[in-house]
């Protein structure tokens, strides 16, 4: 696989992270200017739209870190093949679904489902990578 094909899902996920950062900044500023939120509320994580974006943004530095690490290892070790790229895209799509649900709804059931789907895809990627690296497949 080409380096571009392997890194494209990484760049898309980084784009999601930055989009959530800018969304968080916009919604926090709007909530502060309108008086709907006080500075103290955002610092304490009170549930409102601004903190939804902040929490979603923060979430992009949890599970996706393992994705970035896997790609950072697979690429130089030349273990990034079509399976890794396809699973990368599935992971990115599930992360977009998770983020979309996170910032638009307070219903944790579908958000948890999207999170679990992304975690299972990432687990499959790591399992495949480990077996491939150990020459078992």
JSON list of C-alpha atoms in Angstrom, two decimals:
[
{"chain": "A", "resi": 1, "resn": "UNK", "atom": "CA", "xyz": [0.00, 0.00, 0.00]},
{"chain": "A", "resi": 2, "resn": "UNK", "atom": "CA", "xyz": [1.14, 3.51, -0.69]},
{"chain": "A", "resi": 3, "resn": "UNK", "atom": "CA", "xyz": [1.99, 5.84, 2.17]},
{"chain": "A", "resi": 4, "resn": "UNK", "atom": "CA", "xyz": [-0.79, 8.18, 1.04]},
{"chain": "A", "resi": 5, "resn": "UNK", "atom": "CA", "xyz": [-3.42, 5.41, 1.21]},
{"chain": "A", "resi": 6, "resn": "UNK", "atom": "CA", "xyz": [-2.31, 4.42, 4.71]},
{"chain": "A", "resi": 7, "resn": "UNK", "atom": "CA", "xyz": [-2.13, 7.97, 6.05]},
{"chain": "A", "resi": 8, "resn": "UNK", "atom": "CA", "xyz": [-5.34, 9.35, 4.50]},
{"chain": "A", "resi": 9, "resn": "UNK", "atom": "CA", "xyz": [-7.60, 7.96, 7.28]},
{"chain": "A", "resi": 10, "resn": "UNK", "atom": "CA", "xyz": [-5.18, 9.40, 9.85]},
{"chain": "A", "resi": 11, "resn": "UNK", "atom": "CA", "xyz": [-5.46, 12.84, 8.26]},
{"chain": "A", "resi": 12, "resn": "UNK", "atom": "CA", "xyz": [-9.26, 12.59, 8.17]},
{"chain": "A", "resi": 13, "resn": "UNK", "atom": "CA", "xyz": [-9.38, 11.69, 11.87]},
{"chain": "A", "resi": 14, "resn": "UNK", "atom": "CA", "xyz": [-7.00, 14.54, 12.70]},
{"chain": "A", "resi": 15, "resn": "UNK", "atom": "CA", "xyz": [-9.40, 16.78, 10.74]},
{"chain": "A", "resi": 16, "resn": "UNK", "atom": "CA", "xyz": [-12.29, 15.58, 12.91]},
{"chain": "A", "resi": 17, "resn": "UNK", "atom": "CA", "xyz": [-10.27, 16.38, 16.04]},
{"chain": "A", "resi": 18, "resn": "UNK", "atom": "CA", "xyz": [-9.59, 19.93, 14.83]},
{"chain": "A", "resi": 19, "resn": "UNK", "atom": "CA", "xyz": [-13.23, 20.40, 13.73]},
{"chain": "A", "resi": 20, "resn": "UNK", "atom": "CA", "xyz": [-14.34, 19.44, 17.24]},
{"chain": "A", "resi": 21, "resn": "UNK", "atom": "CA", "xyz": [-11.75, 21.80, 18.74]},
{"chain": "A", "resi": 22, "resn": "UNK", "atom": "CA", "xyz": [-13.08, 24.72, 16.69]},
{"chain": "A", "resi": 23, "resn": "UNK", "atom": "CA", "xyz": [-16.68, 23.69, 17.41]},
{"chain": "A", "resi": 24, "resn": "UNK", "atom": "CA", "xyz": [-15.89, 23.59, 21.11]},
{"chain": "A", "resi": 25, "resn": "UNK", "atom": "CA", "xyz": [-14.34, 27.04, 20.97]},
{"chain": "A", "resi": 26, "resn": "UNK", "atom": "CA", "xyz": [-17.30, 28.47, 19.01]},
{"chain": "A", "resi": 27, "resn": "UNK", "atom": "CA", "xyz": [-19.98, 26.96, 21.25]},
{"chain": "A", "resi": 28, "resn": "UNK", "atom": "CA", "xyz": [-18.15, 27.87, 24.45]},
{"chain": "A", "resi": 29, "resn": "UNK", "atom": "CA", "xyz": [-17.71, 31.45, 23.31]},
{"chain": "A", "resi": 30, "resn": "UNK", "atom": "CA", "xyz": [-21.37, 31.66, 22.26]},
{"chain": "A", "resi": 31, "resn": "UNK", "atom": "CA", "xyz": [-22.56, 30.25, 25.56]},
{"chain": "A", "resi": 32, "resn": "UNK", "atom": "CA", "xyz": [-20.35, 32.63, 27.51]},
{"chain": "A", "resi": 33, "resn": "UNK", "atom": "CA", "xyz": [-21.35, 35.71, 25.49]},
{"chain": "A", "resi": 34, "resn": "UNK", "atom": "CA", "xyz": [-25.07, 34.90, 25.75]},
{"chain": "A", "resi": 35, "resn": "UNK", "atom": "CA", "xyz": [-24.80, 34.31, 29.48]},
{"chain": "A", "resi": 36, "resn": "UNK", "atom": "CA", "xyz": [-26.14, 30.75, 29.18]},
{"chain": "A", "resi": 37, "resn": "UNK", "atom": "CA", "xyz": [-22.91, 29.48, 30.69]},
{"chain": "A", "resi": 38, "resn": "UNK", "atom": "CA", "xyz": [-20.51, 30.93, 33.18]},
{"chain": "A", "resi": 39, "resn": "UNK", "atom": "CA", "xyz": [-16.76, 30.37, 32.99]},
{"chain": "A", "resi": 40, "resn": "UNK", "atom": "CA", "xyz": [-16.98, 28.39, 36.19]},
{"chain": "A", "resi": 41, "resn": "UNK", "atom": "CA", "xyz": [-19.50, 25.99, 34.56]},
{"chain": "A", "resi": 42, "resn": "UNK", "atom": "CA", "xyz": [-17.20, 25.10, 31.66]},
{"chain": "A", "resi": 43, "resn": "UNK", "atom": "CA", "xyz": [-14.31, 24.52, 34.02]},
{"chain": "A", "resi": 44, "resn": "UNK", "atom": "CA", "xyz": [-16.39, 22.13, 36.10]},
{"chain": "A", "resi": 45, "resn": "UNK", "atom": "CA", "xyz": [-17.84, 20.26, 33.12]},
{"chain": "A", "resi": 46, "resn": "UNK", "atom": "CA", "xyz": [-21.50, 21.18, 33.67]},
{"chain": "A", "resi": 47, "resn": "UNK", "atom": "CA", "xyz": [-23.67, 19.52, 31.00]},
{"chain": "A", "resi": 48, "resn": "UNK", "atom": "CA", "xyz": [-24.45, 21.96, 28.18]},
{"chain": "A", "resi": 49, "resn": "UNK", "atom": "CA", "xyz": [-23.76, 22.24, 24.46]},
{"chain": "A", "resi": 50, "resn": "UNK", "atom": "CA", "xyz": [-20.37, 23.87, 24.98]},
{"chain": "A", "resi": 51, "resn": "UNK", "atom": "CA", "xyz": [-19.19, 21.13, 27.29]},
{"chain": "A", "resi": 52, "resn": "UNK", "atom": "CA", "xyz": [-20.55, 18.50, 24.90]},
{"chain": "A", "resi": 53, "resn": "UNK", "atom": "CA", "xyz": [-18.06, 19.74, 22.30]},
{"chain": "A", "resi": 54, "resn": "UNK", "atom": "CA", "xyz": [-15.31, 19.96, 24.90]},
{"chain": "A", "resi": 55, "resn": "UNK", "atom": "CA", "xyz": [-15.94, 16.41, 26.11]},
{"chain": "A", "resi": 56, "resn": "UNK", "atom": "CA", "xyz": [-16.11, 15.11, 22.55]},
{"chain": "A", "resi": 57, "resn": "UNK", "atom": "CA", "xyz": [-12.87, 16.90, 21.69]},
{"chain": "A", "resi": 58, "resn": "UNK", "atom": "CA", "xyz": [-11.18, 15.46, 24.77]},
{"chain": "A", "resi": 59, "resn": "UNK", "atom": "CA", "xyz": [-12.42, 12.01, 23.75]},
{"chain": "A", "resi": 60, "resn": "UNK", "atom": "CA", "xyz": [-10.39, 12.29, 20.53]},
{"chain": "A", "resi": 61, "resn": "UNK", "atom": "CA", "xyz": [-7.26, 11.91, 22.67]},
{"chain": "A", "resi": 62, "resn": "UNK", "atom": "CA", "xyz": [-8.30, 8.64, 24.24]},
{"chain": "A", "resi": 63, "resn": "UNK", "atom": "CA", "xyz": [-9.13, 5.70, 21.95]},
{"chain": "A", "resi": 64, "resn": "UNK", "atom": "CA", "xyz": [-7.75, 7.31, 18.74]},
{"chain": "A", "resi": 65, "resn": "UNK", "atom": "CA", "xyz": [-4.28, 7.45, 20.31]},
{"chain": "A", "resi": 66, "resn": "UNK", "atom": "CA", "xyz": [-4.08, 3.66, 19.88]},
{"chain": "A", "resi": 67, "resn": "UNK", "atom": "CA", "xyz": [-5.08, 4.11, 16.23]},
{"chain": "A", "resi": 68, "resn": "UNK", "atom": "CA", "xyz": [-2.34, 6.67, 15.64]},
{"chain": "A", "resi": 69, "resn": "UNK", "atom": "CA", "xyz": [0.19, 4.42, 17.35]},
{"chain": "A", "resi": 70, "resn": "UNK", "atom": "CA", "xyz": [-0.80, 1.42, 15.24]},
{"chain": "A", "resi": 71, "resn": "UNK", "atom": "CA", "xyz": [-0.40, 3.38, 12.01]},
{"chain": "A", "resi": 72, "resn": "UNK", "atom": "CA", "xyz": [2.88, 4.87, 13.22]},
{"chain": "A", "resi": 73, "resn": "UNK", "atom": "CA", "xyz": [4.18, 1.33, 13.80]},
{"chain": "A", "resi": 74, "resn": "UNK", "atom": "CA", "xyz": [2.63, -0.39, 10.78]},
{"chain": "A", "resi": 75, "resn": "UNK", "atom": "CA", "xyz": [3.89, 2.10, 8.23]},
{"chain": "A", "resi": 76, "resn": "UNK", "atom": "CA", "xyz": [7.65, 1.94, 8.84]},
{"chain": "A", "resi": 77, "resn": "UNK", "atom": "CA", "xyz": [7.45, -1.80, 9.52]},
{"chain": "A", "resi": 78, "resn": "UNK", "atom": "CA", "xyz": [5.74, -2.24, 6.13]},
{"chain": "A", "resi": 79, "resn": "UNK", "atom": "CA", "xyz": [2.77, -4.05, 7.65]},
{"chain": "A", "resi": 80, "resn": "UNK", "atom": "CA", "xyz": [0.13, -1.55, 6.45]},
{"chain": "A", "resi": 81, "resn": "UNK", "atom": "CA", "xyz": [-1.80, -3.48, 3.83]},
{"chain": "A", "resi": 82, "resn": "UNK", "atom": "CA", "xyz": [-5.29, -3.29, 2.34]},
{"chain": "A", "resi": 83, "resn": "UNK", "atom": "CA", "xyz": [-6.85, -4.84, 5.46]},
{"chain": "A", "resi": 84, "resn": "UNK", "atom": "CA", "xyz": [-5.29, -2.17, 7.68]},
{"chain": "A", "resi": 85, "resn": "UNK", "atom": "CA", "xyz": [-6.42, 0.61, 5.33]},
{"chain": "A", "resi": 86, "resn": "UNK", "atom": "CA", "xyz": [-9.99, -0.71, 5.10]},
{"chain": "A", "resi": 87, "resn": "UNK", "atom": "CA", "xyz": [-10.23, -1.18, 8.86]},
{"chain": "A", "resi": 88, "resn": "UNK", "atom": "CA", "xyz": [-8.76, 2.30, 9.30]},
{"chain": "A", "resi": 89, "resn": "UNK", "atom": "CA", "xyz": [-11.63, 3.74, 7.29]},
{"chain": "A", "resi": 90, "resn": "UNK", "atom": "CA", "xyz": [-14.18, 1.75, 9.28]},
{"chain": "A", "resi": 91, "resn": "UNK", "atom": "CA", "xyz": [-12.59, 3.08, 12.49]},
{"chain": "A", "resi": 92, "resn": "UNK", "atom": "CA", "xyz": [-12.69, 6.66, 11.20]},
{"chain": "A", "resi": 93, "resn": "UNK", "atom": "CA", "xyz": [-16.35, 6.32, 10.16]},
{"chain": "A", "resi": 94, "resn": "UNK", "atom": "CA", "xyz": [-17.29, 4.95, 13.59]},
{"chain": "A", "resi": 95, "resn": "UNK", "atom": "CA", "xyz": [-15.43, 7.84, 15.24]},
{"chain": "A", "resi": 96, "resn": "UNK", "atom": "CA", "xyz": [-17.35, 10.33, 13.08]},
{"chain": "A", "resi": 97, "resn": "UNK", "atom": "CA", "xyz": [-20.60, 8.62, 14.07]},
{"chain": "A", "resi": 98, "resn": "UNK", "atom": "CA", "xyz": [-19.57, 8.76, 17.73]},
{"chain": "A", "resi": 99, "resn": "UNK", "atom": "CA", "xyz": [-18.64, 12.44, 17.49]},
{"chain": "A", "resi": 100, "resn": "UNK", "atom": "CA", "xyz": [-21.83, 13.31, 15.61]},
{"chain": "A", "resi": 101, "resn": "UNK", "atom": "CA", "xyz": [-23.98, 11.64, 18.25]},
{"chain": "A", "resi": 102, "resn": "UNK", "atom": "CA", "xyz": [-21.88, 13.13, 21.05]},
{"chain": "A", "resi": 103, "resn": "UNK", "atom": "CA", "xyz": [-22.31, 16.77, 19.99]},
{"chain": "A", "resi": 104, "resn": "UNK", "atom": "CA", "xyz": [-25.97, 16.55, 18.93]},
{"chain": "A", "resi": 105, "resn": "UNK", "atom": "CA", "xyz": [-27.59, 14.36, 21.59]},
{"chain": "A", "resi": 106, "resn": "UNK", "atom": "CA", "xyz": [-27.45, 13.63, 25.26]},
{"chain": "A", "resi": 107, "resn": "UNK", "atom": "CA", "xyz": [-28.62, 10.04, 24.68]},
{"chain": "A", "resi": 108, "resn": "UNK", "atom": "CA", "xyz": [-25.73, 7.86, 25.75]},
{"chain": "A", "resi": 109, "resn": "UNK", "atom": "CA", "xyz": [-27.06, 4.56, 24.29]},
{"chain": "A", "resi": 110, "resn": "UNK", "atom": "CA", "xyz": [-26.32, 5.26, 20.60]},
{"chain": "A", "resi": 111, "resn": "UNK", "atom": "CA", "xyz": [-23.11, 7.05, 21.54]},
{"chain": "A", "resi": 112, "resn": "UNK", "atom": "CA", "xyz": [-21.98, 4.00, 23.52]},
{"chain": "A", "resi": 113, "resn": "UNK", "atom": "CA", "xyz": [-22.83, 1.75, 20.58]},
{"chain": "A", "resi": 114, "resn": "UNK", "atom": "CA", "xyz": [-20.73, 3.88, 18.21]},
{"chain": "A", "resi": 115, "resn": "UNK", "atom": "CA", "xyz": [-17.88, 3.93, 20.73]},
{"chain": "A", "resi": 116, "resn": "UNK", "atom": "CA", "xyz": [-18.02, 0.16, 21.17]},
{"chain": "A", "resi": 117, "resn": "UNK", "atom": "CA", "xyz": [-18.00, -0.34, 17.40]},
{"chain": "A", "resi": 118, "resn": "UNK", "atom": "CA", "xyz": [-14.89, 1.81, 17.08]},
{"chain": "A", "resi": 119, "resn": "UNK", "atom": "CA", "xyz": [-13.21, -0.01, 19.98]},
{"chain": "A", "resi": 120, "resn": "UNK", "atom": "CA", "xyz": [-13.94, -3.42, 18.42]},
{"chain": "A", "resi": 121, "resn": "UNK", "atom": "CA", "xyz": [-12.63, -2.31, 15.01]},
{"chain": "A", "resi": 122, "resn": "UNK", "atom": "CA", "xyz": [-9.47, -0.97, 16.64]},
{"chain": "A", "resi": 123, "resn": "UNK", "atom": "CA", "xyz": [-9.07, -4.21, 18.60]},
{"chain": "A", "resi": 124, "resn": "UNK", "atom": "CA", "xyz": [-9.38, -6.17, 15.33]},
{"chain": "A", "resi": 125, "resn": "UNK", "atom": "CA", "xyz": [-6.76, -3.92, 13.75]},
{"chain": "A", "resi": 126, "resn": "UNK", "atom": "CA", "xyz": [-4.33, -4.49, 16.61]},
{"chain": "A", "resi": 127, "resn": "UNK", "atom": "CA", "xyz": [-4.96, -8.23, 16.59]},
{"chain": "A", "resi": 128, "resn": "UNK", "atom": "CA", "xyz": [-4.42, -8.41, 12.82]},
{"chain": "A", "resi": 129, "resn": "UNK", "atom": "CA", "xyz": [-1.27, -6.27, 13.08]},
{"chain": "A", "resi": 130, "resn": "UNK", "atom": "CA", "xyz": [0.16, -8.36, 15.91]},
{"chain": "A", "resi": 131, "resn": "UNK", "atom": "CA", "xyz": [-0.50, -11.63, 14.07]},
{"chain": "A", "resi": 132, "resn": "UNK", "atom": "CA", "xyz": [0.92, -10.22, 10.85]},
{"chain": "A", "resi": 133, "resn": "UNK", "atom": "CA", "xyz": [4.01, -8.94, 12.65]},
{"chain": "A", "resi": 134, "resn": "UNK", "atom": "CA", "xyz": [4.53, -12.30, 14.32]},
{"chain": "A", "resi": 135, "resn": "UNK", "atom": "CA", "xyz": [4.22, -13.93, 10.87]},
{"chain": "A", "resi": 136, "resn": "UNK", "atom": "CA", "xyz": [1.20, -15.95, 11.90]},
{"chain": "A", "resi": 137, "resn": "UNK", "atom": "CA", "xyz": [-0.84, -14.68, 8.93]}
]
